[in-house]
């Protein structure tokens, strides 16, 4: 039986509509298009059974197998929606208001049956941040953040909670994927001067002494939780909004590891700077982190938090695994130029590179072979539209918007796991389309200062970019180890320079600008001797550069500047030996 064709849902100023994905791209004629200009949100259920959206007046739920309308819910103030894990329920959130009859606030979080829109239960949930109910994978357990407590319900009976996590103030929680036994990770902010905590509990034991694992950390204004697909391992990225050291505009982030076996660790990153993106492989045994000041590093880690592969350094800040986990996409969006790399994960091999400038969102197709990029408002109001790509880097479809219209969101239709079989990776690009923007252009020349213009000088751009590599014996060196290594290399280089020239019977030889030898005796002062050796090393470098220049080699600007300082260094050397 042939695999189904995933559809693409599009939301914008012209309403909501659906189109088929590759290879047809035709509109879905049976879908009841909504032309409302106020569609606030849209969502496919996790298994792809339902599609729901808000048009500013009502909530509509569509059955995806025939695109027929199954429910309409008149809630004009709803601005956020969320399906349960098995698509049985749809949760909605709208602002809450204090009235005479409702001094605690009006009920604003509602849970409905997806199949017919029947109301199941309503709650008061004042804050929109972390408003979503969380279900276990089998929907037998549901959790809700209520103030600083977590309320837990069983078998979708919302009349009364069965357990409450309240030993400490909880700011965020996350129910691990997977069936029983259930695991719940809680973030508990610390009081001033005290550490914040990430505690992992096994349902239904929630006393502090019952925690399977606990991770403490300072400097955490917020926390992001990333579970692997099985729900056995999690990453906690802690963030502070402002880096008091002034080193980073993005604040400061730290990555921690925690497992249901009770293991904890800090993920040591080998480059200073912010953590841009984190994602687990769908295969569960690896995760990728993009981090560091630009150009950023991308590193693959195993479950021991050891670096197993370095993707090198480039201007990137995003990471996306395809649904099968066999292809990894690294990209640089936002204030970067839109470069995309696609990697064969198993073979650690680059498949293709391409560019998608002005991209504000990217999502893999459930078939694992295609992905969509889009330029959306309000981030960018000009040049809105979306493109569909093949993983070999070929652009296979594009849909531009005119300047009078805005595109807000593009999402793929969801499907149950294993709907699409994993295919062998091909390195041969499929046939694509050619656009004006993708046609080749003359390469832009690098900037040269006025003093260097008109000269035949070669210099290397992006000398801080590193190629991909596999870590050696020390898979994930600490900051102290990296500093020691750097010092060792500097001392070795210095020693080589000090003894590379002629040093006979305590005499140091230096070549002057007239190619005559100048011999200088070392003094009895150790400090002066250090300075003499330093100056002598610079003169020897200049001598070598002059020989290269005489042989016809093209030198860099900084090398030419060094040669100009020769007379100044000779004078300094004379003064030191007086």
Coordinates of C-alpha atoms in Angstrom, one line a residue:
X1 CA 0.0 0.0 0.0
X2 CA 1.4 3.4 -1.0
X3 CA 2.2 5.9 1.8
X4 CA -0.2 8.8 2.2
X5 CA 0.8 12.3 1.0
X6 CA 1.2 14.7 3.9
X7 CA -0.7 18.0 3.5
X8 CA 0.4 21.5 4.3
X9 CA -1.8 23.8 6.4
X10 CA -1.4 27.5 5.8
X11 CA -2.6 30.4 8.0
X12 CA -2.5 34.0 7.1
X13 CA -4.4 37.2 6.4
X14 CA -6.4 35.3 3.7
X15 CA -7.6 32.7 6.2
X16 CA -6.8 29.0 6.4
X17 CA -6.4 26.5 3.6
X18 CA -4.8 23.1 2.9
X19 CA -2.6 21.9 0.0
X20 CA -1.1 18.5 -0.8
X21 CA 2.6 18.1 -0.4
X22 CA 5.0 16.6 -2.9
X23 CA 4.5 15.7 -5.7
X24 CA 1.2 17.3 -6.5
X25 CA 0.9 20.5 -4.4
X26 CA -2.8 20.7 -5.4
X27 CA -5.3 22.4 -3.0
X28 CA -7.3 19.9 -0.9
X29 CA -10.7 20.5 -2.5
X30 CA -12.8 18.8 0.2
X31 CA -11.3 20.9 2.9
X32 CA -13.8 23.7 4.0
X33 CA -11.6 26.7 3.5
X34 CA -11.9 29.5 6.1
X35 CA -11.5 33.0 4.7
X36 CA -11.5 34.8 8.0
X37 CA -8.8 37.4 8.4
X38 CA -8.6 36.8 12.2
X39 CA -7.5 33.2 12.5
X40 CA -5.4 33.1 15.6
X41 CA -4.1 29.6 15.8
X42 CA -4.3 26.1 14.1
X43 CA -3.1 22.7 15.1
X44 CA -3.1 19.0 14.0
X45 CA -3.6 16.5 16.7
X46 CA -0.5 14.3 17.5
X47 CA -1.8 11.3 15.6
X48 CA -3.2 13.4 12.7
X49 CA -6.7 12.4 13.3
X50 CA -8.1 15.9 13.8
X51 CA -7.3 19.5 12.7
X52 CA -8.5 22.4 14.7
X53 CA -8.3 26.2 14.3
X54 CA -9.6 29.5 15.8
X55 CA -11.1 32.1 13.5
X56 CA -11.9 34.8 16.1
X57 CA -15.5 33.7 16.5
X58 CA -15.6 29.9 16.8
X59 CA -13.3 26.9 17.2
X60 CA -13.6 24.4 14.3
X61 CA -12.5 20.8 14.5
X62 CA -12.1 18.7 11.3
X63 CA -11.8 15.0 10.9
X64 CA -8.7 14.6 8.7
X65 CA -9.7 11.3 7.0
X66 CA -12.4 13.0 5.0
X67 CA -11.9 16.7 6.0
X68 CA -15.4 16.9 7.3
X69 CA -16.4 19.3 10.1
X70 CA -17.2 17.4 13.3
X71 CA -17.5 20.3 15.9
X72 CA -18.0 24.0 16.1
X73 CA -17.4 25.7 19.5
X74 CA -18.5 29.3 20.0
X75 CA -15.7 30.8 22.1
X76 CA -14.7 34.1 20.5
X77 CA -12.1 35.0 23.1
X78 CA -10.0 31.7 22.8
X79 CA -6.5 32.4 21.7
X80 CA -4.6 29.1 22.4
X81 CA -5.4 25.4 21.8
X82 CA -3.8 22.1 22.6
X83 CA -4.7 18.5 21.8
X84 CA -4.2 15.6 24.3
X85 CA -1.5 12.9 23.4
X86 CA -4.0 10.5 21.9
X87 CA -6.1 13.3 20.3
X88 CA -9.1 12.5 22.5
X89 CA -9.4 16.0 24.0
X90 CA -8.9 19.6 22.9
X91 CA -7.9 22.1 25.6
X92 CA -8.5 25.8 25.0
X93 CA -7.3 28.9 26.9
X94 CA -8.8 32.5 26.9
X95 CA -8.3 35.4 29.3
X96 CA -9.9 35.3 32.7
X97 CA -11.8 38.2 34.2
X98 CA -12.7 39.0 37.8
X99 CA -16.4 39.7 38.3
X100 CA -18.8 40.0 41.2
X101 CA -20.0 36.5 40.7
X102 CA -16.4 35.2 40.0
X103 CA -14.1 37.0 42.4
X104 CA -11.4 34.3 41.8
X105 CA -11.7 34.9 38.0
X106 CA -13.9 33.4 35.3
X107 CA -13.2 29.8 34.2
X108 CA -11.0 30.2 31.1
X109 CA -9.3 26.8 30.6
X110 CA -11.8 24.4 28.9
X111 CA -11.4 20.7 27.9
X112 CA -13.6 19.5 25.1
X113 CA -14.1 16.1 23.4
X114 CA -12.4 16.3 20.0
X115 CA -14.9 14.0 18.3
X116 CA -18.0 16.3 18.9
X117 CA -16.9 19.4 20.8
X118 CA -18.7 18.4 24.1
X119 CA -17.4 20.2 27.1
X120 CA -15.7 17.9 29.7
X121 CA -14.5 20.4 32.4
X122 CA -13.5 24.0 33.0
X123 CA -10.8 25.5 35.2
X124 CA -9.5 28.9 36.3
X125 CA -6.0 29.3 34.8
X126 CA -5.0 33.0 35.0
X127 CA -1.6 32.9 33.4
X128 CA -1.1 31.9 29.8
X129 CA 2.5 30.9 30.4
X130 CA 2.5 27.1 30.9
X131 CA -1.3 26.9 30.8
X132 CA -1.4 23.6 28.9
X133 CA -2.7 20.5 30.6
X134 CA -0.1 17.6 30.1
X135 CA -1.2 14.1 29.5
X136 CA 0.9 10.9 29.7
X137 CA 1.3 9.0 26.4
X138 CA -1.6 6.7 27.3
X139 CA -3.8 9.6 28.5
X140 CA -4.4 7.9 31.9
X141 CA -2.6 10.7 33.8
X142 CA -3.1 14.4 33.3
X143 CA -1.3 17.2 35.1
X144 CA -2.1 20.9 35.5
X145 CA -0.1 23.7 36.9
X146 CA -2.2 25.5 39.5
X147 CA -0.4 28.5 41.0
X148 CA 2.8 26.9 42.4
X149 CA 1.3 23.4 42.7
X150 CA 0.9 20.5 40.2
X151 CA -2.5 18.9 40.3
X152 CA -2.7 15.3 38.9
X153 CA -5.9 13.6 37.6
X154 CA -6.4 10.0 36.7
X155 CA -8.5 8.5 33.8
X156 CA -9.6 12.0 32.8
X157 CA -11.8 12.5 35.8
X158 CA -11.3 16.2 36.3
X159 CA -13.8 16.6 39.2
X160 CA -11.1 15.9 41.8
X161 CA -7.4 15.6 41.6
X162 CA -5.8 12.5 43.1
X163 CA -2.3 13.8 43.9
X164 CA -0.7 17.2 44.4
X165 CA 3.0 18.2 44.1
X166 CA 3.3 20.9 46.7
X167 CA 6.4 20.3 48.8
X168 CA 8.1 23.4 47.2
X169 CA 7.0 26.1 44.8
X170 CA 6.8 24.6 41.3
X171 CA 7.2 27.0 38.4
X172 CA 7.2 24.4 35.6
X173 CA 6.7 20.6 35.3
X174 CA 6.9 18.1 32.5
X175 CA 5.4 14.6 32.3
X176 CA 7.8 12.2 30.5
X177 CA 6.7 10.5 27.3
X178 CA 5.8 6.8 27.6
X179 CA 3.4 4.7 29.6
X180 CA 3.5 3.6 33.2
X181 CA 5.5 3.9 35.4
X182 CA 5.1 7.7 34.9
X183 CA 7.9 10.2 35.6
X184 CA 7.5 13.9 36.3
X185 CA 10.2 16.5 36.2
X186 CA 9.6 19.7 38.3
X187 CA 11.5 23.0 38.2
X188 CA 11.5 24.7 41.6
X189 CA 13.0 28.2 41.7
X190 CA 15.3 29.0 44.6
X191 CA 14.9 31.9 47.0
X192 CA 17.5 34.7 46.8
X193 CA 20.9 33.3 47.6
X194 CA 19.7 29.7 47.3
X195 CA 20.0 27.3 44.3
X196 CA 17.1 26.4 42.1
X197 CA 16.2 22.7 41.8
X198 CA 15.2 20.2 39.1
X199 CA 13.6 17.2 40.7
X200 CA 12.6 14.0 39.0
X201 CA 9.7 12.0 40.6
X202 CA 8.2 8.6 39.9
X203 CA 4.5 8.7 40.1
X204 CA 2.9 8.7 42.7
X205 CA 5.8 9.4 45.2
X206 CA 6.3 13.2 45.4
X207 CA 7.9 13.7 48.8
X208 CA 11.3 15.4 48.5
X209 CA 13.1 12.3 49.9
X210 CA 11.4 10.2 47.2
X211 CA 13.0 12.1 44.2
X212 CA 14.8 9.7 41.8
X213 CA 17.2 12.4 40.9
X214 CA 17.8 16.1 41.8
X215 CA 19.9 18.7 40.1
X216 CA 20.7 22.1 41.7
X217 CA 21.8 25.2 39.9
X218 CA 22.2 28.9 40.4
X219 CA 21.5 31.7 37.9
X220 CA 18.2 30.4 36.4
X221 CA 15.5 32.8 35.4
X222 CA 13.8 30.1 33.4
X223 CA 14.2 26.5 32.4
X224 CA 13.5 24.5 29.2
X225 CA 13.0 20.8 29.4
X226 CA 13.8 18.3 26.6
X227 CA 12.8 14.7 26.9
X228 CA 14.0 11.9 24.6
X229 CA 11.2 10.0 22.9
X230 CA 11.2 7.1 25.4
X231 CA 11.0 9.4 28.4
X232 CA 14.1 7.9 30.0
X233 CA 16.5 10.9 29.7
X234 CA 16.0 14.6 29.9
X235 CA 18.0 17.8 29.3
X236 CA 17.4 20.9 31.4
X237 CA 18.6 24.2 29.8
X238 CA 18.8 26.9 32.5
X239 CA 18.9 30.5 31.4
X240 CA 19.4 33.9 32.9
X241 CA 18.1 36.9 30.9
X242 CA 21.1 39.1 31.6
X243 CA 24.7 38.0 31.8
X244 CA 26.2 40.2 34.6
X245 CA 29.7 39.7 33.2
X246 CA 28.6 41.5 30.1
X247 CA 30.0 38.7 27.9
X248 CA 26.8 37.8 26.1
X249 CA 23.9 39.8 24.8
X250 CA 21.8 36.6 25.0
X251 CA 22.2 36.1 28.7
X252 CA 23.8 32.9 29.9
X253 CA 22.7 29.3 29.5
X254 CA 23.8 26.0 31.1
X255 CA 22.8 22.5 30.0
X256 CA 22.1 19.7 32.6
X257 CA 21.4 16.0 32.1
X258 CA 19.1 13.9 34.3
X259 CA 17.8 10.3 33.8
X260 CA 15.2 8.1 35.4
X261 CA 18.0 5.8 36.6
X262 CA 19.0 8.7 38.9
X263 CA 22.1 9.9 36.9
X264 CA 22.8 13.6 36.7
X265 CA 25.5 15.5 34.9
X266 CA 26.4 18.9 33.5
X267 CA 26.9 18.9 29.7
X268 CA 30.4 20.5 29.3
X269 CA 30.6 22.7 26.1
X270 CA 34.0 23.4 24.6
X271 CA 33.2 27.0 23.4
X272 CA 32.1 30.0 25.3
X273 CA 28.8 31.7 24.5
X274 CA 25.1 31.1 24.4
X275 CA 23.3 27.8 23.8
X276 CA 21.3 28.4 20.6
X277 CA 19.5 25.1 20.1
X278 CA 19.1 21.6 21.7
X279 CA 17.4 18.5 20.2
X280 CA 17.3 14.8 21.0
X281 CA 17.7 12.3 18.2
X282 CA 14.4 10.3 17.6
X283 CA 16.7 7.3 18.1
X284 CA 17.0 8.3 21.8
X285 CA 20.7 7.6 22.2
X286 CA 22.2 11.0 21.1
X287 CA 21.5 14.7 21.3
X288 CA 22.8 17.6 19.3
X289 CA 23.7 21.1 20.8
X290 CA 24.5 24.3 18.8
X291 CA 26.4 26.7 21.1
X292 CA 29.0 29.4 21.4
X293 CA 29.6 32.9 20.0
X294 CA 29.5 33.0 16.2
X295 CA 30.6 31.1 14.3
X296 CA 28.9 28.6 16.6
X297 CA 29.8 25.0 17.3
X298 CA 27.5 22.0 16.7
X299 CA 28.3 18.9 18.7
X300 CA 26.8 15.4 19.0
X301 CA 26.7 13.9 22.5
X302 CA 26.0 10.4 23.7
X303 CA 24.0 9.4 26.9
X304 CA 27.2 9.8 28.9
X305 CA 27.3 13.5 27.8
X306 CA 30.5 12.8 25.9
X307 CA 31.1 14.5 22.6
X308 CA 31.1 11.9 19.8
X309 CA 31.2 14.1 16.8
X310 CA 31.9 17.8 16.0
X311 CA 30.1 19.3 13.1
X312 CA 32.7 22.1 13.0
X313 CA 32.0 25.8 13.5
X314 CA 29.7 27.9 11.2
X315 CA 27.2 30.7 11.4
X316 CA 24.3 28.6 12.6
X317 CA 21.7 28.6 15.5
X318 CA 19.2 25.9 14.7
X319 CA 19.1 22.1 14.8
X320 CA 16.3 19.8 13.4
X321 CA 16.2 16.0 13.2
X322 CA 13.9 14.4 10.6
X323 CA 11.2 12.1 12.1
X324 CA 13.4 9.0 11.5
X325 CA 16.5 10.5 13.1
X326 CA 18.7 9.5 10.2
X327 CA 19.1 13.0 8.8
X328 CA 20.2 16.1 10.8
X329 CA 19.6 19.6 9.6
X330 CA 21.7 22.5 10.9
X331 CA 20.8 26.0 9.9
X332 CA 21.4 29.7 10.7
X333 CA 18.2 31.8 10.7
X334 CA 17.1 35.0 12.3
X335 CA 19.9 37.5 12.1
X336 CA 22.0 34.9 10.1
X337 CA 22.0 34.4 6.4
X338 CA 20.0 31.2 6.1
X339 CA 22.6 28.6 5.4
X340 CA 21.4 25.0 5.7
X341 CA 23.5 21.8 6.1
X342 CA 22.0 18.3 5.9
X343 CA 23.9 15.4 7.5
X344 CA 23.8 11.7 7.3
X345 CA 23.8 10.9 11.0
X346 CA 24.9 7.3 10.9
X347 CA 27.9 7.9 8.6
X348 CA 28.7 11.4 9.9
X349 CA 28.7 12.6 6.4
X350 CA 27.5 15.9 4.8
X351 CA 24.7 15.2 2.3
X352 CA 24.1 18.7 0.9
X353 CA 24.2 22.4 1.6
X354 CA 21.7 25.1 0.5
X355 CA 20.5 28.6 1.5
X356 CA 17.1 29.8 2.6
X357 CA 17.4 33.5 3.4
X358 CA 14.8 35.3 5.5
X359 CA 13.5 32.0 6.9
X360 CA 11.5 32.5 10.1
X361 CA 10.4 28.8 10.6
X362 CA 11.3 25.3 9.4
X363 CA 9.6 22.0 9.9
X364 CA 10.3 18.5 8.6
X365 CA 7.6 16.6 6.7
X366 CA 6.5 13.3 8.4
X367 CA 7.8 11.4 5.4
X368 CA 11.4 12.3 6.6
X369 CA 12.4 13.3 3.1
X370 CA 11.1 16.9 2.7
X371 CA 11.0 20.0 4.8
X372 CA 9.3 23.4 4.6
X373 CA 10.8 26.8 5.2
X374 CA 8.7 30.0 5.4
X375 CA 9.1 33.7 5.7
X376 CA 6.2 34.8 8.0
X377 CA 4.7 38.0 9.5
X378 CA 5.0 39.7 11.9
X379 CA 8.7 38.8 12.0
X380 CA 9.1 39.8 8.3
X381 CA 6.2 41.5 6.5
X382 CA 7.9 41.6 3.1
X383 CA 8.6 38.6 0.9
X384 CA 6.2 36.3 2.7
X385 CA 5.8 32.8 1.4
X386 CA 7.0 29.2 1.9
X387 CA 9.2 26.7 0.1
X388 CA 9.4 22.9 0.1
X389 CA 12.8 21.2 -0.1
X390 CA 14.2 17.7 -0.6
X391 CA 16.9 16.6 1.9
X392 CA 19.4 16.5 -1.0
X393 CA 19.2 20.3 -1.0
X394 CA 16.9 20.7 -4.0
X395 CA 14.1 23.2 -4.0
X396 CA 11.0 21.4 -5.3
X397 CA 8.2 23.9 -4.7
X398 CA 7.7 27.5 -3.7
X399 CA 4.6 29.6 -3.0
X400 CA 5.2 33.4 -2.7
X401 CA 2.6 35.8 -1.2
X402 CA 1.9 39.1 -2.7
X403 CA 2.8 42.3 -0.8
X404 CA -0.8 42.9 0.2
X405 CA -1.1 39.6 2.0
X406 CA 0.6 38.2 5.1
X407 CA 1.6 34.6 5.8
X408 CA 1.5 33.8 9.6
X409 CA 2.1 30.0 9.9
X410 CA 2.8 26.8 7.9
X411 CA 2.6 23.3 9.4
X412 CA 2.7 19.7 8.1
X413 CA -0.1 17.3 8.7
X414 CA 0.7 14.9 11.5
X415 CA 0.7 11.1 11.2
X416 CA 1.1 8.1 13.7
X417 CA 4.6 6.8 14.2
X418 CA 6.0 4.4 11.6
X419 CA 3.4 5.5 8.9
X420 CA 6.3 6.3 6.6
X421 CA 9.1 3.8 6.2
X422 CA 12.7 4.9 6.5
X423 CA 14.5 4.9 3.1
X424 CA 18.2 4.6 2.3
X425 CA 19.9 8.0 2.1
X426 CA 20.8 9.2 -1.4
X427 CA 23.6 11.7 -2.1
X428 CA 22.4 12.5 -5.6
X429 CA 20.3 15.7 -5.7
X430 CA 16.7 15.2 -7.0
X431 CA 15.4 17.4 -9.8
X432 CA 14.3 20.8 -8.5
X433 CA 13.0 24.1 -9.7
X434 CA 15.1 27.1 -10.5
X435 CA 14.1 30.6 -9.3
X436 CA 15.5 34.0 -9.8
X437 CA 16.8 34.0 -6.2
X438 CA 18.5 30.6 -6.7
X439 CA 20.3 31.5 -9.9
X440 CA 24.0 32.0 -9.6
X441 CA 25.4 35.4 -8.8
X442 CA 28.9 36.9 -9.0
X443 CA 30.6 36.3 -5.7
X444 CA 31.1 39.4 -3.6
X445 CA 34.6 40.5 -2.9
X446 CA 35.7 40.8 0.7
X447 CA 36.3 44.2 2.2
X448 CA 39.8 45.6 2.0
X449 CA 41.0 48.7 3.8
X450 CA 42.2 51.6 1.6
X451 CA 45.9 50.9 2.4
X452 CA 45.5 47.4 0.9
X453 CA 43.5 48.2 -2.2
X454 CA 45.3 47.7 -5.5
X455 CA 47.8 45.3 -4.0
X456 CA 48.0 41.6 -4.7
X457 CA 47.6 40.4 -1.1
X458 CA 46.1 37.1 0.0
X459 CA 44.4 36.6 3.3
X460 CA 42.1 34.0 4.8
X461 CA 38.5 34.8 5.6
X462 CA 36.7 33.1 8.5
X463 CA 39.9 31.8 10.0
X464 CA 37.9 30.9 13.1
X465 CA 35.7 28.4 11.3
X466 CA 36.6 24.8 12.1
X467 CA 35.9 21.7 9.9
X468 CA 33.9 18.7 11.2
X469 CA 35.9 16.3 13.3
X470 CA 35.6 13.3 15.6
X471 CA 36.9 14.0 19.1
X472 CA 40.0 12.2 20.2
X473 CA 40.9 10.5 23.4
X474 CA 39.6 13.4 25.5
X475 CA 36.0 13.5 24.2
X476 CA 34.8 16.5 26.1
X477 CA 37.6 18.5 27.7
X478 CA 36.8 20.9 30.6
X479 CA 37.5 24.6 30.4
X480 CA 40.5 24.1 32.6
X481 CA 41.9 21.4 30.3
X482 CA 41.3 23.6 27.3
X483 CA 43.2 26.5 29.0
X484 CA 46.1 24.3 29.9
X485 CA 46.3 22.9 26.4
X486 CA 46.4 26.5 25.0
X487 CA 49.2 27.5 27.4
X488 CA 51.2 24.4 26.5
X489 CA 50.9 25.2 22.8
X490 CA 51.9 28.9 23.4
X491 CA 55.0 27.9 25.4
X492 CA 56.0 25.4 22.8
X493 CA 55.7 27.9 20.0
X494 CA 57.6 30.5 22.1
X495 CA 60.4 28.0 22.8
X496 CA 60.7 27.1 19.1
X497 CA 61.0 30.8 18.2
X498 CA 63.6 31.5 20.9
X499 CA 65.9 28.7 19.7
X500 CA 65.3 28.6 16.0
X501 CA 67.9 31.3 15.2
X502 CA 71.6 31.3 15.9
X503 CA 72.5 31.1 19.6
X504 CA 76.2 30.3 20.0
X505 CA 78.2 30.8 23.2
X506 CA 75.5 32.9 24.8
X507 CA 75.2 35.3 21.8
X508 CA 72.0 36.2 20.0
X509 CA 72.1 37.0 16.3
X510 CA 69.5 39.3 14.6
X511 CA 69.3 40.3 11.0
X512 CA 68.9 44.0 10.3
X513 CA 67.1 45.7 7.5
X514 CA 70.4 45.9 5.6
X515 CA 70.9 42.2 6.0
X516 CA 73.9 42.7 8.3
X517 CA 74.3 40.6 11.5
X518 CA 74.0 42.3 14.9
X519 CA 75.3 40.3 17.9
X520 CA 73.9 41.1 21.3
X521 CA 75.2 39.7 24.7
X522 CA 72.6 38.6 27.3
X523 CA 72.8 40.5 30.6
X524 CA 72.9 39.4 34.2
X525 CA 69.3 40.6 34.7
X526 CA 66.7 37.8 34.2
X527 CA 63.9 40.2 33.5
X528 CA 66.0 42.0 30.8
X529 CA 66.9 38.6 29.3
X530 CA 63.2 37.8 28.9
X531 CA 62.6 41.0 27.0
X532 CA 65.7 40.5 24.9
X533 CA 64.5 37.0 23.9
X534 CA 61.1 38.3 23.1
X535 CA 62.4 41.1 20.8
X536 CA 64.9 38.7 19.2
X537 CA 62.0 36.3 18.4
X538 CA 60.1 39.1 16.6
X539 CA 63.2 40.0 14.6
X540 CA 63.7 36.4 13.6
X541 CA 60.1 36.3 12.4
X542 CA 60.7 39.5 10.4
X543 CA 63.8 38.0 8.9
X544 CA 61.9 34.9 7.7
X545 CA 59.1 37.1 6.3
X546 CA 61.6 39.2 4.3
X547 CA 63.1 36.0 2.8
X548 CA 59.6 34.9 1.8
X549 CA 58.9 38.4 0.3
X550 CA 62.1 38.3 -1.6
X551 CA 61.2 34.8 -3.0
X552 CA 58.0 36.3 -4.4
X553 CA 55.5 35.0 -1.9
X554 CA 52.4 37.2 -1.3
X555 CA 52.2 38.3 2.3
X556 CA 49.2 39.2 4.4
X557 CA 48.6 42.8 5.6
X558 CA 49.6 42.1 9.2
X559 CA 52.8 40.4 8.0
X560 CA 53.8 43.5 6.0
X561 CA 53.1 45.6 9.1
X562 CA 55.5 43.4 11.1
X563 CA 58.4 44.1 8.7
X564 CA 57.9 47.8 9.0
X565 CA 58.6 47.6 12.8
X566 CA 62.1 46.1 12.3
X567 CA 64.1 49.3 12.9
X568 CA 62.1 50.0 16.0
X569 CA 62.8 46.5 17.4
X570 CA 66.5 46.8 16.7
X571 CA 66.7 50.1 18.6
X572 CA 64.8 48.5 21.5
X573 CA 67.3 45.6 21.5
X574 CA 70.3 47.9 21.7
X575 CA 68.8 49.8 24.7
X576 CA 68.2 46.6 26.6
X577 CA 71.8 45.4 26.2
X578 CA 73.4 48.6 27.2

